[in-house]
């Protein structure tokens, strides 16, 4: 028997595996959103664990986290564990997917034909009661879905399937829920949880692995991966039927219901709608091309604006650097000028202080001069009195016809007779006058030649009474 059937694997990365478990386990105590569950068939569901999630996550992120933490000095910047790293990065390190084989209408018709073929050829060795046959048939479908899950990790080098649930008790087609962990890397080599990066690493070249955000390649690789998995699902189902049924069964993958050889009531009912949808799709394709052309024009315009903006930003950056340089130079010049002004001000203060000191010295000298003049005046008065005293005692000294008693009193001239001047001479004169007075009282005759001869002009001889100074 041959059957052209559909097979598809849809990734549902937005869903959380932990949130799907209650649905996938079909717990009778849980109010499921899917009400079309045939509880009598739940026992044919299959659950399996292929790999431990924590171990795979540690293999993928462990070395990166260890190397990162070793470089950090602050404890708050260290991750410490894979769970802490994923929580901080807000990453979702897993995908959920559904692998669906055929459709309910298609497989129901096929199952009936297979049963009739088995009855005719008697190739089935078990109990040919329809109930027993249906049990064996459901187990075969579950076995095919399980073989698909068990071979997943061999087909995919950078996506690891960790856990799966095969469902045969729902009203729709037989399908398999599974959880997978993408194990790709970013363009810089950092471990990535993104499914598209895992596909790039699985199918891409070395150059493509180091390119950021190649959306078109991502779409191409997604198509390639889905084609690979869809074909693998059909192969696994063929292998399951070959192993468990002796009747030759050959499933062939197809992408449209038109090519199905067996009747599909649902397809016939909606054939006209399919034609309309194709026409609508063609219209949308035309509009999409026009829209894409508009997008391309806008993208080109955006690139031009971006280049102009980059050039403007570069110009502004250079101008800002030049402005800061000028500002720094001006600040330096102002600092030098302020320093010079400060030095000039200090020099002015120093000069003002020197002028004040000079002025003070002048005042002090003036006061000293005044005091000296007063002292000199007092001295002159004193010497004048001494000179007068000389005359009163009968001694009038002359030099070059002028009275020099004042000069003798000051000590400028010294009479040779006395070899004294000033006050000592006055004292000598008083002593001499006293002696003469005593002699007079005793009857001695006084010789007044010593006094009177001074009234004459002094002799020019060096031996005169005034000595060499006169």
Tab-separated table of C-alpha atoms in Angstrom:
chain	number	residue	atom	x	y	z
A	1	UNK	CA	0.000	0.000	0.000
A	2	UNK	CA	1.078	3.511	-0.771
A	3	UNK	CA	-0.165	6.658	0.871
A	4	UNK	CA	0.783	10.239	0.157
A	5	UNK	CA	0.586	12.004	3.479
A	6	UNK	CA	1.553	15.256	5.072
A	7	UNK	CA	4.083	15.563	7.856
A	8	UNK	CA	5.164	18.765	9.533
A	9	UNK	CA	7.308	19.900	12.449
A	10	UNK	CA	6.360	23.274	13.938
A	11	UNK	CA	8.609	25.093	16.406
A	12	UNK	CA	6.804	26.880	19.240
A	13	UNK	CA	9.665	28.712	20.920
A	14	UNK	CA	7.296	31.134	22.687
A	15	UNK	CA	5.835	28.373	24.886
A	16	UNK	CA	7.286	27.077	28.126
A	17	UNK	CA	7.793	23.303	28.391
A	18	UNK	CA	6.968	23.400	32.105
A	19	UNK	CA	3.599	24.971	31.286
A	20	UNK	CA	2.768	22.268	28.724
A	21	UNK	CA	3.492	19.296	30.939
A	22	UNK	CA	0.025	19.142	32.485
A	23	UNK	CA	-1.514	19.183	29.015
A	24	UNK	CA	0.904	16.600	27.632
A	25	UNK	CA	0.473	14.246	30.585
A	26	UNK	CA	-3.310	14.426	30.149
A	27	UNK	CA	-3.867	14.263	33.885
A	28	UNK	CA	-7.566	13.331	34.410
A	29	UNK	CA	-7.680	15.633	37.441
A	30	UNK	CA	-6.743	18.665	35.353
A	31	UNK	CA	-9.301	20.676	33.389
A	32	UNK	CA	-7.544	20.723	29.986
A	33	UNK	CA	-8.254	23.354	27.346
A	34	UNK	CA	-8.538	20.568	24.741
A	35	UNK	CA	-11.882	18.905	25.470
A	36	UNK	CA	-11.610	16.315	22.635
A	37	UNK	CA	-9.481	13.793	24.501
A	38	UNK	CA	-10.426	10.139	24.223
A	39	UNK	CA	-9.457	9.011	27.694
A	40	UNK	CA	-9.628	5.353	26.671
A	41	UNK	CA	-6.692	5.956	24.307
A	42	UNK	CA	-4.518	7.891	26.768
A	43	UNK	CA	-2.757	4.642	27.756
A	44	UNK	CA	-1.199	4.529	24.256
A	45	UNK	CA	0.572	7.849	24.795
A	46	UNK	CA	4.337	7.537	25.180
A	47	UNK	CA	6.662	9.671	27.259
A	48	UNK	CA	10.450	9.532	27.066
A	49	UNK	CA	13.586	11.355	28.183
A	50	UNK	CA	16.455	11.384	25.688
A	51	UNK	CA	18.908	13.659	27.506
A	52	UNK	CA	19.041	15.456	30.850
A	53	UNK	CA	18.375	19.165	30.400
A	54	UNK	CA	20.708	20.355	33.198
A	55	UNK	CA	23.598	18.320	31.804
A	56	UNK	CA	23.133	19.718	28.273
A	57	UNK	CA	22.875	23.295	29.581
A	58	UNK	CA	26.047	22.806	31.626
A	59	UNK	CA	27.906	21.463	28.572
A	60	UNK	CA	26.731	24.412	26.479
A	61	UNK	CA	27.202	27.280	28.982
A	62	UNK	CA	29.485	25.875	31.702
A	63	UNK	CA	32.921	26.720	30.263
A	64	UNK	CA	31.777	30.171	29.165
A	65	UNK	CA	30.462	30.960	32.669
A	66	UNK	CA	33.636	29.596	34.300
A	67	UNK	CA	35.886	31.708	32.047
A	68	UNK	CA	33.705	34.786	32.581
A	69	UNK	CA	33.643	34.468	36.382
A	70	UNK	CA	37.428	33.925	36.526
A	71	UNK	CA	37.959	37.355	34.939
A	72	UNK	CA	35.671	39.190	37.373
A	73	UNK	CA	36.980	40.733	40.578
A	74	UNK	CA	33.599	41.846	41.900
A	75	UNK	CA	31.308	39.073	43.137
A	76	UNK	CA	28.139	40.827	41.923
A	77	UNK	CA	29.396	40.551	38.342
A	78	UNK	CA	29.885	36.781	38.517
A	79	UNK	CA	27.158	34.382	37.347
A	80	UNK	CA	28.046	31.447	39.571
A	81	UNK	CA	25.759	28.966	37.828
A	82	UNK	CA	23.945	28.283	34.554
A	83	UNK	CA	20.574	29.015	36.162
A	84	UNK	CA	21.787	32.383	37.481
A	85	UNK	CA	23.261	33.270	34.088
A	86	UNK	CA	20.038	32.444	32.207
A	87	UNK	CA	17.963	34.352	34.747
A	88	UNK	CA	20.176	37.427	34.408
A	89	UNK	CA	20.169	37.200	30.615
A	90	UNK	CA	16.381	36.659	30.521
A	91	UNK	CA	17.071	33.901	28.002
A	92	UNK	CA	14.863	30.954	27.100
A	93	UNK	CA	17.332	28.127	26.458
A	94	UNK	CA	14.765	25.721	25.038
A	95	UNK	CA	12.241	25.398	22.270
A	96	UNK	CA	9.055	23.374	22.181
A	97	UNK	CA	7.888	21.781	18.954
A	98	UNK	CA	5.109	19.610	17.601
A	99	UNK	CA	5.737	16.905	14.980
A	100	UNK	CA	2.397	16.001	13.317
A	101	UNK	CA	1.920	13.009	11.034
A	102	UNK	CA	-0.923	13.111	8.469
A	103	UNK	CA	-4.481	14.186	9.241
A	104	UNK	CA	-7.323	12.520	11.119
A	105	UNK	CA	-9.510	12.136	7.982
A	106	UNK	CA	-6.664	10.732	5.895
A	107	UNK	CA	-5.403	8.249	8.485
A	108	UNK	CA	-8.901	7.036	9.412
A	109	UNK	CA	-9.519	6.009	5.788
A	110	UNK	CA	-6.048	4.495	5.576
A	111	UNK	CA	-6.546	2.501	8.776
A	112	UNK	CA	-9.771	1.020	7.422
A	113	UNK	CA	-8.121	0.022	4.130
A	114	UNK	CA	-5.140	-1.437	5.976
A	115	UNK	CA	-7.434	-3.552	8.115
A	116	UNK	CA	-9.234	-4.890	5.051
A	117	UNK	CA	-5.900	-5.619	3.331
A	118	UNK	CA	-4.675	-7.448	6.407
A	119	UNK	CA	-7.817	-9.585	6.507
A	120	UNK	CA	-7.442	-10.516	2.842
A	121	UNK	CA	-3.750	-11.412	2.985
A	122	UNK	CA	-3.755	-12.750	6.536
A	123	UNK	CA	-0.316	-11.259	7.091
A	124	UNK	CA	-1.093	-10.085	10.614
A	125	UNK	CA	-0.238	-12.897	13.065
A	126	UNK	CA	-2.176	-11.500	16.000
A	127	UNK	CA	-5.834	-11.435	16.880
A	128	UNK	CA	-7.672	-10.033	13.886
A	129	UNK	CA	-10.493	-8.652	15.951
A	130	UNK	CA	-10.891	-4.970	15.067
A	131	UNK	CA	-10.365	-3.853	18.653
A	132	UNK	CA	-7.109	-5.765	18.902
A	133	UNK	CA	-6.046	-4.574	15.458
A	134	UNK	CA	-6.715	-0.938	16.435
A	135	UNK	CA	-4.602	-1.337	19.582
A	136	UNK	CA	-1.731	-2.714	17.541
A	137	UNK	CA	-2.190	0.074	14.983
A	138	UNK	CA	-2.096	2.821	17.655
A	139	UNK	CA	0.995	1.242	19.213
A	140	UNK	CA	2.631	1.301	15.762
A	141	UNK	CA	1.930	4.999	15.302
A	142	UNK	CA	3.305	5.656	18.798
A	143	UNK	CA	6.354	3.556	17.947
A	144	UNK	CA	6.961	5.560	14.757
A	145	UNK	CA	6.733	8.871	16.661
A	146	UNK	CA	9.096	7.479	19.318
A	147	UNK	CA	11.638	6.369	16.673
A	148	UNK	CA	11.500	9.912	15.261
A	149	UNK	CA	12.253	11.386	18.713
A	150	UNK	CA	15.049	8.878	19.392
A	151	UNK	CA	16.789	9.701	16.102
A	152	UNK	CA	16.454	13.470	16.431
A	153	UNK	CA	19.812	14.094	18.116
A	154	UNK	CA	21.653	12.025	15.491
A	155	UNK	CA	20.191	14.192	12.720
A	156	UNK	CA	20.885	17.502	14.491
A	157	UNK	CA	24.358	18.382	15.699
A	158	UNK	CA	23.394	21.663	17.423
A	159	UNK	CA	19.855	21.001	18.692
A	160	UNK	CA	19.370	18.474	21.493
A	161	UNK	CA	15.973	16.852	22.101
A	162	UNK	CA	15.668	16.240	25.839
A	163	UNK	CA	12.082	15.038	26.474
A	164	UNK	CA	9.020	14.089	24.414
A	165	UNK	CA	5.343	13.071	24.647
A	166	UNK	CA	3.612	11.103	21.847
A	167	UNK	CA	-0.159	11.778	21.816
A	168	UNK	CA	-2.668	9.436	20.217
A	169	UNK	CA	-5.718	10.214	22.342
A	170	UNK	CA	-6.665	13.602	20.864
A	171	UNK	CA	-9.252	14.131	18.145
A	172	UNK	CA	-6.708	15.495	15.661
A	173	UNK	CA	-3.767	13.858	13.916
A	174	UNK	CA	-1.220	11.793	15.775
A	175	UNK	CA	1.577	14.031	16.964
A	176	UNK	CA	4.650	14.344	19.142
A	177	UNK	CA	5.443	17.190	21.566
A	178	UNK	CA	9.128	17.594	22.321
A	179	UNK	CA	11.517	19.969	24.028
A	180	UNK	CA	14.829	20.885	22.412
A	181	UNK	CA	17.834	22.948	23.504
A	182	UNK	CA	19.546	24.984	20.732
A	183	UNK	CA	23.324	24.922	21.099
A	184	UNK	CA	24.520	27.651	18.784
A	185	UNK	CA	26.879	30.580	19.220
A	186	UNK	CA	26.706	34.275	18.469
A	187	UNK	CA	28.868	35.913	15.811
A	188	UNK	CA	31.430	36.659	18.561
A	189	UNK	CA	31.523	33.051	19.834
A	190	UNK	CA	29.326	33.488	22.909
A	191	UNK	CA	26.912	30.579	23.647
A	192	UNK	CA	23.469	31.392	22.265
A	193	UNK	CA	20.002	30.076	23.123
A	194	UNK	CA	18.500	31.232	19.821
A	195	UNK	CA	17.160	28.534	17.514
A	196	UNK	CA	18.235	30.404	14.355
A	197	UNK	CA	21.875	30.606	15.578
A	198	UNK	CA	21.838	26.841	16.138
A	199	UNK	CA	20.613	26.300	12.570
A	200	UNK	CA	23.333	28.622	11.206
A	201	UNK	CA	25.956	26.645	13.100
A	202	UNK	CA	24.453	23.355	11.927
A	203	UNK	CA	24.142	24.218	8.233
A	204	UNK	CA	26.151	27.399	7.630
A	205	UNK	CA	29.676	27.988	6.427
A	206	UNK	CA	32.443	29.283	8.698
A	207	UNK	CA	31.948	32.797	7.313
A	208	UNK	CA	28.185	32.714	7.911
A	209	UNK	CA	28.713	31.665	11.529
A	210	UNK	CA	30.463	34.967	12.216
A	211	UNK	CA	27.851	37.203	10.538
A	212	UNK	CA	25.186	38.984	12.576
A	213	UNK	CA	21.482	38.906	11.728
A	214	UNK	CA	21.374	37.303	8.260
A	215	UNK	CA	17.588	36.952	8.174
A	216	UNK	CA	17.371	35.449	4.673
A	217	UNK	CA	19.857	32.714	5.539
A	218	UNK	CA	17.931	32.020	8.718
A	219	UNK	CA	14.730	31.494	6.720
A	220	UNK	CA	16.543	29.235	4.235
A	221	UNK	CA	18.005	27.111	7.010
A	222	UNK	CA	14.620	26.901	8.756
A	223	UNK	CA	13.108	25.544	5.537
A	224	UNK	CA	15.974	23.106	5.168
A	225	UNK	CA	15.575	21.918	8.745
A	226	UNK	CA	11.808	21.473	8.439
A	227	UNK	CA	12.213	19.537	5.193
A	228	UNK	CA	14.793	17.326	6.910
A	229	UNK	CA	12.559	16.655	9.906
A	230	UNK	CA	9.377	16.155	7.870
A	231	UNK	CA	11.091	13.544	5.729
A	232	UNK	CA	12.594	11.911	8.836
A	233	UNK	CA	9.122	11.645	10.387
A	234	UNK	CA	7.810	9.852	7.293
A	235	UNK	CA	10.853	7.523	7.203
A	236	UNK	CA	10.430	6.626	10.870
A	237	UNK	CA	6.747	5.836	10.347
A	238	UNK	CA	7.610	3.636	7.332
A	239	UNK	CA	10.182	1.784	9.427
A	240	UNK	CA	7.660	1.285	12.249
A	241	UNK	CA	5.029	-0.218	9.935
A	242	UNK	CA	7.592	-2.416	8.179
A	243	UNK	CA	8.756	-3.779	11.505
A	244	UNK	CA	5.322	-4.349	13.102
A	245	UNK	CA	3.210	-5.175	10.004
A	246	UNK	CA	4.082	-7.663	7.306
A	247	UNK	CA	1.790	-5.924	4.838
A	248	UNK	CA	4.002	-3.609	2.754
A	249	UNK	CA	3.102	0.011	3.548
A	250	UNK	CA	4.804	2.966	1.896
A	251	UNK	CA	4.125	6.504	3.095
A	252	UNK	CA	5.205	9.340	0.765
A	253	UNK	CA	5.569	12.914	1.874
A	254	UNK	CA	3.464	15.506	0.062
A	255	UNK	CA	2.837	19.182	0.638
A	256	UNK	CA	-0.714	19.520	-0.720
A	257	UNK	CA	-3.991	17.627	-0.457
A	258	UNK	CA	-4.471	17.634	-4.289
A	259	UNK	CA	-1.891	14.880	-4.720
A	260	UNK	CA	-3.493	12.506	-2.224
A	261	UNK	CA	-4.698	9.332	-3.873
A	262	UNK	CA	-7.134	8.470	-1.113
A	263	UNK	CA	-10.328	10.576	-0.794
A	264	UNK	CA	-10.400	13.339	1.751
A	265	UNK	CA	-13.913	14.503	2.566
A	266	UNK	CA	-12.670	17.621	4.227
A	267	UNK	CA	-10.582	18.514	1.194
A	268	UNK	CA	-13.524	18.031	-1.242
A	269	UNK	CA	-15.781	20.175	0.900
A	270	UNK	CA	-13.304	23.031	0.790
A	271	UNK	CA	-11.926	22.642	-2.774
A	272	UNK	CA	-13.552	25.843	-3.993
A	273	UNK	CA	-12.243	27.692	-0.972
A	274	UNK	CA	-8.743	26.399	-1.771
A	275	UNK	CA	-8.990	27.786	-5.317
A	276	UNK	CA	-10.119	31.141	-3.962
A	277	UNK	CA	-7.296	31.089	-1.467
A	278	UNK	CA	-4.808	30.416	-4.261
A	279	UNK	CA	-6.181	33.363	-6.233
A	280	UNK	CA	-5.988	35.537	-3.111
A	281	UNK	CA	-2.465	34.283	-2.532
A	282	UNK	CA	-1.463	35.271	-6.095
A	283	UNK	CA	-2.915	38.749	-5.546
A	284	UNK	CA	-1.093	39.019	-2.271
A	285	UNK	CA	2.134	37.867	-3.937
A	286	UNK	CA	1.777	40.681	-6.508
A	287	UNK	CA	1.108	43.216	-3.787
A	288	UNK	CA	3.949	41.794	-1.780
A	289	UNK	CA	6.358	42.256	-4.694
A	290	UNK	CA	5.237	45.869	-5.110
A	291	UNK	CA	5.553	46.366	-1.377
A	292	UNK	CA	8.974	44.741	-1.402
A	293	UNK	CA	10.078	47.106	-4.179
A	294	UNK	CA	8.846	50.027	-2.088
A	295	UNK	CA	10.660	48.614	0.930
A	296	UNK	CA	13.834	48.274	-1.132
A	297	UNK	CA	13.546	51.909	-2.229
A	298	UNK	CA	12.975	53.015	1.338
A	299	UNK	CA	15.866	50.864	2.464
A	300	UNK	CA	18.113	52.458	-0.131
A	301	UNK	CA	16.932	55.899	0.958
A	302	UNK	CA	17.529	54.923	4.549
A	303	UNK	CA	21.081	53.806	3.712
A	304	UNK	CA	21.725	57.127	1.975
A	305	UNK	CA	20.373	59.036	4.956
A	306	UNK	CA	22.404	56.848	7.275
A	307	UNK	CA	25.601	57.570	5.319
A	308	UNK	CA	24.808	61.306	5.336
A	309	UNK	CA	24.085	61.136	9.047
A	310	UNK	CA	27.322	59.225	9.688
A	311	UNK	CA	29.258	61.861	7.727
A	312	UNK	CA	27.538	64.622	9.691
A	313	UNK	CA	28.246	62.863	12.978
A	314	UNK	CA	31.907	62.504	11.999
A	315	UNK	CA	32.099	66.207	11.108
A	316	UNK	CA	30.452	67.142	14.390
A	317	UNK	CA	32.815	64.831	16.239
A	318	UNK	CA	35.872	66.466	14.631
A	319	UNK	CA	34.471	69.948	15.338
A	320	UNK	CA	33.824	68.972	18.931
A	321	UNK	CA	37.390	67.695	19.288
A	322	UNK	CA	38.719	70.953	17.791
A	323	UNK	CA	36.463	73.020	20.078
A	324	UNK	CA	37.678	71.152	23.133
A	325	UNK	CA	41.286	71.584	21.993
A	326	UNK	CA	40.807	75.361	21.581
A	327	UNK	CA	39.036	75.559	24.905
A	328	UNK	CA	41.900	73.741	26.574
A	329	UNK	CA	44.471	76.066	24.942
A	330	UNK	CA	42.457	79.138	25.973
A	331	UNK	CA	42.224	77.835	29.513
A	332	UNK	CA	45.984	77.285	29.495
A	333	UNK	CA	46.594	80.816	28.161
A	334	UNK	CA	44.249	82.293	30.782
A	335	UNK	CA	46.076	80.364	33.477
A	336	UNK	CA	49.429	81.718	32.223
A	337	UNK	CA	48.034	85.277	32.071
A	338	UNK	CA	46.611	84.928	35.561
A	339	UNK	CA	49.980	83.695	36.719
A	340	UNK	CA	51.742	86.667	35.077
A	341	UNK	CA	49.191	89.105	36.558
A	342	UNK	CA	49.729	87.519	39.950
A	343	UNK	CA	53.515	87.864	39.574
A	344	UNK	CA	53.098	91.528	38.497
A	345	UNK	CA	50.772	92.172	41.423
A	346	UNK	CA	53.265	90.570	43.793
A	347	UNK	CA	56.015	92.723	42.240
A	348	UNK	CA	53.864	95.834	42.711
A	349	UNK	CA	53.201	94.905	46.314
A	350	UNK	CA	56.898	94.295	46.846
A	351	UNK	CA	57.801	97.650	45.271
A	352	UNK	CA	55.116	99.404	47.312
A	353	UNK	CA	56.516	97.796	50.425
A	354	UNK	CA	60.057	98.874	49.437
A	355	UNK	CA	58.807	102.421	48.806
A	356	UNK	CA	57.063	102.371	52.176
A	357	UNK	CA	60.308	101.132	53.800
A	358	UNK	CA	62.304	103.856	52.009
A	359	UNK	CA	59.756	106.459	53.059
A	360	UNK	CA	59.932	105.172	56.615
A	361	UNK	CA	63.731	105.286	56.483
A	362	UNK	CA	63.517	108.859	55.173
A	363	UNK	CA	61.247	109.764	58.055
A	364	UNK	CA	63.568	108.056	60.494
A	365	UNK	CA	66.569	109.835	58.951
A	366	UNK	CA	64.688	113.129	59.094
A	367	UNK	CA	63.842	112.571	62.747
A	368	UNK	CA	67.420	111.483	63.432
A	369	UNK	CA	68.682	114.573	61.594
A	370	UNK	CA	66.343	116.747	63.577
A	371	UNK	CA	67.446	115.112	66.783
A	372	UNK	CA	71.065	115.424	65.681
A	373	UNK	CA	70.544	119.073	64.782
A	374	UNK	CA	68.915	119.687	68.155
A	375	UNK	CA	71.719	117.837	69.881
A	376	UNK	CA	74.268	119.736	67.810
A	377	UNK	CA	72.526	122.979	68.663
A	378	UNK	CA	72.567	122.108	72.343
A	379	UNK	CA	76.236	121.146	72.044
A	380	UNK	CA	76.999	124.380	70.233
A	381	UNK	CA	75.236	126.303	72.985
A	382	UNK	CA	77.187	124.347	75.560
A	383	UNK	CA	80.494	125.002	73.797
A	384	UNK	CA	79.563	128.651	73.411
A	385	UNK	CA	79.001	128.798	77.174
A	386	UNK	CA	82.343	127.043	77.715
A	387	UNK	CA	84.016	129.572	75.394
A	388	UNK	CA	82.313	132.412	77.300
A	389	UNK	CA	83.570	130.863	80.528
A	390	UNK	CA	87.083	130.967	79.075
A	391	UNK	CA	86.689	134.723	78.536
A	392	UNK	CA	85.279	135.264	82.014
A	393	UNK	CA	88.309	133.501	83.421
A	394	UNK	CA	90.513	135.907	81.441
A	395	UNK	CA	91.459	133.647	78.600
A	396	UNK	CA	90.702	134.840	75.095
A	397	UNK	CA	92.276	132.718	72.415
A	398	UNK	CA	92.858	134.237	69.015
A	399	UNK	CA	93.890	132.757	65.725
A	400	UNK	CA	94.517	134.838	62.623
A	401	UNK	CA	93.014	137.845	64.333
A	402	UNK	CA	89.763	136.135	65.330
A	403	UNK	CA	88.539	134.919	68.678
A	404	UNK	CA	88.682	131.082	68.711
A	405	UNK	CA	87.367	130.376	72.241
A	406	UNK	CA	84.432	128.452	70.700
A	407	UNK	CA	86.732	126.279	68.590
A	408	UNK	CA	88.954	125.616	71.652
A	409	UNK	CA	85.856	124.680	73.644
A	410	UNK	CA	84.856	122.202	70.946
A	411	UNK	CA	88.345	120.735	70.919
A	412	UNK	CA	89.158	121.851	67.403
A	413	UNK	CA	92.131	123.872	68.727
A	414	UNK	CA	94.396	122.898	71.636
A	415	UNK	CA	96.614	125.570	73.343
A	416	UNK	CA	100.113	124.230	73.674
A	417	UNK	CA	100.419	125.659	77.127
A	418	UNK	CA	97.619	123.551	78.484
A	419	UNK	CA	97.599	120.696	75.977
A	420	UNK	CA	93.891	120.506	76.677
A	421	UNK	CA	90.667	121.897	75.295
A	422	UNK	CA	86.957	121.746	76.010
A	423	UNK	CA	85.773	121.103	79.564
A	424	UNK	CA	89.148	119.730	80.780
A	425	UNK	CA	90.713	123.052	79.795
A	426	UNK	CA	87.931	124.926	81.626
A	427	UNK	CA	88.593	122.874	84.757
A	428	UNK	CA	92.327	123.570	84.421
A	429	UNK	CA	91.610	127.286	84.081
A	430	UNK	CA	89.407	127.254	87.170
A	431	UNK	CA	92.145	125.466	89.106
A	432	UNK	CA	94.770	127.954	87.916
A	433	UNK	CA	92.563	130.939	88.783
A	434	UNK	CA	91.998	129.497	92.212
A	435	UNK	CA	95.725	129.129	92.827
A	436	UNK	CA	96.394	132.712	91.685
A	437	UNK	CA	93.697	133.974	93.943
A	438	UNK	CA	95.262	132.191	96.888
A	439	UNK	CA	98.622	133.658	96.000
A	440	UNK	CA	97.138	137.127	95.966
A	441	UNK	CA	95.660	136.572	99.352
A	442	UNK	CA	99.079	135.463	100.597
A	443	UNK	CA	100.786	138.613	99.205
A	444	UNK	CA	102.310	137.167	96.134
A	445	UNK	CA	102.632	139.330	93.082
A	446	UNK	CA	100.747	137.936	90.115
A	447	UNK	CA	102.086	137.899	86.625
A	448	UNK	CA	99.267	138.525	84.189
A	449	UNK	CA	101.395	137.993	81.128
A	450	UNK	CA	99.816	134.586	80.506
A	451	UNK	CA	96.431	136.172	80.012
A	452	UNK	CA	97.233	139.446	78.369
A	453	UNK	CA	99.607	138.244	75.729
A	454	UNK	CA	96.734	136.332	74.180
A	455	UNK	CA	95.165	139.537	73.095
A	456	UNK	CA	97.801	139.814	70.408
A	457	UNK	CA	97.735	137.894	67.170
A	458	UNK	CA	99.193	134.447	67.389
A	459	UNK	CA	102.687	133.923	66.087
A	460	UNK	CA	103.180	131.945	62.906
A	461	UNK	CA	105.929	129.993	64.576
A	462	UNK	CA	105.368	126.346	65.278
A	463	UNK	CA	106.373	126.973	68.878
A	464	UNK	CA	103.641	129.479	69.722
A	465	UNK	CA	101.273	128.950	72.642
A	466	UNK	CA	98.622	127.141	70.543
A	467	UNK	CA	100.884	124.448	69.225
A	468	UNK	CA	100.904	123.063	65.670
A	469	UNK	CA	97.070	123.035	65.303
A	470	UNK	CA	96.815	126.813	65.604
